[in-house]
Amino acid sequence: MHERGTGKREIGRLLGIDESTVRKAIKRFEETGSNDNRKREKTARISRNIQRAKGMTKRNATTKVNSTRKLKKALKKAWKEVNLETLIKTVDDFPKRLEACIAANGGYFE
């Protein structure tokens, strides 16, 4: 539109955006060149981001495996520390707590 002589204010009015936004977009277009150049740059940027994400995924997978191992070890240790009396009391109290939960419609209860 701008290349065909339409003013910035008119473009903003037609598109329903502020004139300053139109000015910035035109300036950016003039600095980066044609649409083809921008498309190439965008494609290259996306490609770089994909490669970066792949590298992060590999690192995160290793970290997750290590974290899972640590969590599993900590859970096993904690389970061994729970005494039998605590387990019996927990199991015996469960029906009472379940009824309280139902009475509270799943909300807060003591």
mmCIF file of C-alpha atoms in Angstrom:
data_model
loop_
_atom_site.group_PDB
_atom_site.id
_atom_site.type_symbol
_atom_site.label_atom_id
_atom_site.label_comp_id
_atom_site.label_asym_id
_atom_site.label_seq_id
_atom_site.Cartn_x
_atom_site.Cartn_y
_atom_site.Cartn_z
ATOM 1 C CA MET A 1 0.000 0.000 0.000
ATOM 2 C CA HIS A 2 2.732 2.402 0.999
ATOM 3 C CA GLU A 3 4.640 1.693 -2.207
ATOM 4 C CA ARG A 4 1.498 2.618 -4.152
ATOM 5 C CA GLY A 5 1.354 6.015 -2.470
ATOM 6 C CA THR A 6 -1.112 5.384 0.336
ATOM 7 C CA GLY A 7 -0.228 7.477 3.381
ATOM 8 C CA LYS A 8 0.745 6.016 6.729
ATOM 9 C CA ARG A 9 -2.270 7.517 8.466
ATOM 10 C CA GLU A 10 -4.614 6.071 5.832
ATOM 11 C CA ILE A 11 -2.977 2.624 6.084
ATOM 12 C CA GLY A 12 -3.391 2.711 9.864
ATOM 13 C CA ARG A 13 -7.042 3.693 9.517
ATOM 14 C CA LEU A 14 -7.734 0.948 6.971
ATOM 15 C CA LEU A 15 -6.029 -1.728 9.064
ATOM 16 C CA GLY A 16 -7.338 -0.437 12.386
ATOM 17 C CA ILE A 17 -3.872 0.134 13.869
ATOM 18 C CA ASP A 18 -1.957 3.144 15.140
ATOM 19 C CA GLU A 19 -0.026 5.271 12.639
ATOM 20 C CA SER A 20 3.178 4.844 14.674
ATOM 21 C CA THR A 21 2.895 1.074 14.237
ATOM 22 C CA VAL A 22 2.603 1.554 10.486
ATOM 23 C CA ARG A 23 5.650 3.849 10.508
ATOM 24 C CA LYS A 24 7.719 1.272 12.409
ATOM 25 C CA ALA A 25 6.642 -1.525 10.063
ATOM 26 C CA ILE A 26 7.532 0.506 6.970
ATOM 27 C CA LYS A 27 10.892 1.457 8.447
ATOM 28 C CA ARG A 28 11.618 -2.187 9.303
ATOM 29 C CA PHE A 29 10.611 -3.208 5.766
ATOM 30 C CA GLU A 30 12.899 -0.615 4.235
ATOM 31 C CA GLU A 31 15.813 -1.703 6.456
ATOM 32 C CA THR A 32 15.441 -5.439 5.815
ATOM 33 C CA GLY A 33 14.658 -5.242 2.110
ATOM 34 C CA SER A 34 12.189 -7.297 0.158
ATOM 35 C CA ASN A 35 9.789 -9.892 1.489
ATOM 36 C CA ASP A 36 12.028 -12.628 0.039
ATOM 37 C CA ASN A 37 14.961 -11.500 2.184
ATOM 38 C CA ARG A 38 12.760 -11.421 5.270
ATOM 39 C CA LYS A 39 11.401 -14.886 4.497
ATOM 40 C CA ARG A 40 14.924 -16.268 4.110
ATOM 41 C CA GLU A 41 16.018 -14.643 7.365
ATOM 42 C CA LYS A 42 12.950 -15.973 9.156
ATOM 43 C CA THR A 43 13.533 -19.487 7.787
ATOM 44 C CA ALA A 44 17.171 -19.387 8.894
ATOM 45 C CA ARG A 45 16.158 -18.113 12.343
ATOM 46 C CA ILE A 46 13.561 -20.886 12.705
ATOM 47 C CA SER A 47 16.110 -23.478 11.612
ATOM 48 C CA ARG A 48 18.611 -22.214 14.209
ATOM 49 C CA ASN A 49 15.930 -22.322 16.889
ATOM 50 C CA ILE A 50 15.007 -25.899 15.966
ATOM 51 C CA GLN A 51 18.653 -26.992 16.166
ATOM 52 C CA ARG A 52 19.023 -25.220 19.506
ATOM 53 C CA ALA A 53 15.858 -26.912 20.810
ATOM 54 C CA LYS A 54 17.115 -30.325 19.704
ATOM 55 C CA GLY A 55 20.321 -29.789 21.661
ATOM 56 C CA MET A 56 18.355 -28.667 24.708
ATOM 57 C CA THR A 57 16.107 -31.712 24.449
ATOM 58 C CA LYS A 58 19.098 -34.046 24.541
ATOM 59 C CA ARG A 59 20.514 -32.255 27.575
ATOM 60 C CA ASN A 60 17.105 -32.188 29.282
ATOM 61 C CA ALA A 61 16.605 -35.911 28.653
ATOM 62 C CA THR A 62 19.860 -36.667 30.476
ATOM 63 C CA THR A 63 18.909 -34.328 33.302
ATOM 64 C CA LYS A 64 15.451 -35.923 33.578
ATOM 65 C CA VAL A 65 16.943 -39.404 33.808
ATOM 66 C CA ASN A 66 19.281 -38.276 36.585
ATOM 67 C CA SER A 67 16.451 -36.437 38.376
ATOM 68 C CA THR A 68 14.203 -39.485 38.118
ATOM 69 C CA ARG A 69 16.901 -41.687 39.607
ATOM 70 C CA LYS A 70 17.424 -39.254 42.498
ATOM 71 C CA LEU A 71 13.679 -39.014 43.118
ATOM 72 C CA LYS A 72 13.267 -42.790 43.068
ATOM 73 C CA LYS A 73 16.150 -43.187 45.532
ATOM 74 C CA ALA A 74 14.698 -40.525 47.859
ATOM 75 C CA LEU A 75 11.238 -42.124 47.745
ATOM 76 C CA LYS A 76 12.628 -45.556 48.581
ATOM 77 C CA LYS A 77 14.542 -44.081 51.503
ATOM 78 C CA ALA A 78 11.475 -42.205 52.777
ATOM 79 C CA TRP A 79 9.298 -45.320 52.432
ATOM 80 C CA LYS A 80 11.745 -47.322 54.541
ATOM 81 C CA GLU A 81 11.558 -44.654 57.267
ATOM 82 C CA VAL A 82 7.744 -44.850 57.600
ATOM 83 C CA ASN A 83 6.921 -46.999 60.596
ATOM 84 C CA LEU A 84 4.136 -49.580 60.700
ATOM 85 C CA GLU A 85 2.043 -47.666 63.266
ATOM 86 C CA THR A 86 1.852 -44.631 60.973
ATOM 87 C CA LEU A 87 0.693 -46.798 58.063
ATOM 88 C CA ILE A 88 -1.990 -48.517 60.160
ATOM 89 C CA LYS A 89 -3.316 -45.174 61.454
ATOM 90 C CA THR A 90 -3.352 -43.730 57.904
ATOM 91 C CA VAL A 91 -5.286 -46.698 56.521
ATOM 92 C CA ASP A 92 -7.744 -46.682 59.436
ATOM 93 C CA ASP A 93 -8.381 -42.910 59.060
ATOM 94 C CA PHE A 94 -8.948 -43.073 55.306
ATOM 95 C CA PRO A 95 -12.733 -43.813 55.338
ATOM 96 C CA LYS A 96 -13.336 -40.920 57.766
ATOM 97 C CA ARG A 97 -11.284 -38.528 55.592
ATOM 98 C CA LEU A 98 -13.046 -39.742 52.433
ATOM 99 C CA GLU A 99 -16.459 -39.036 53.996
ATOM 100 C CA ALA A 100 -15.281 -35.543 55.015
ATOM 101 C CA CYS A 101 -14.080 -34.920 51.468
ATOM 102 C CA ILE A 102 -17.428 -36.008 50.021
ATOM 103 C CA ALA A 103 -19.324 -33.847 52.542
ATOM 104 C CA ALA A 104 -17.191 -30.852 51.526
ATOM 105 C CA ASN A 105 -17.883 -31.558 47.820
ATOM 106 C CA GLY A 106 -14.165 -32.016 47.250
ATOM 107 C CA GLY A 107 -13.378 -28.715 48.916
ATOM 108 C CA TYR A 108 -11.328 -27.926 52.017
ATOM 109 C CA PHE A 109 -11.891 -30.004 55.128
ATOM 110 C CA GLU A 110 -9.986 -30.806 58.336
#
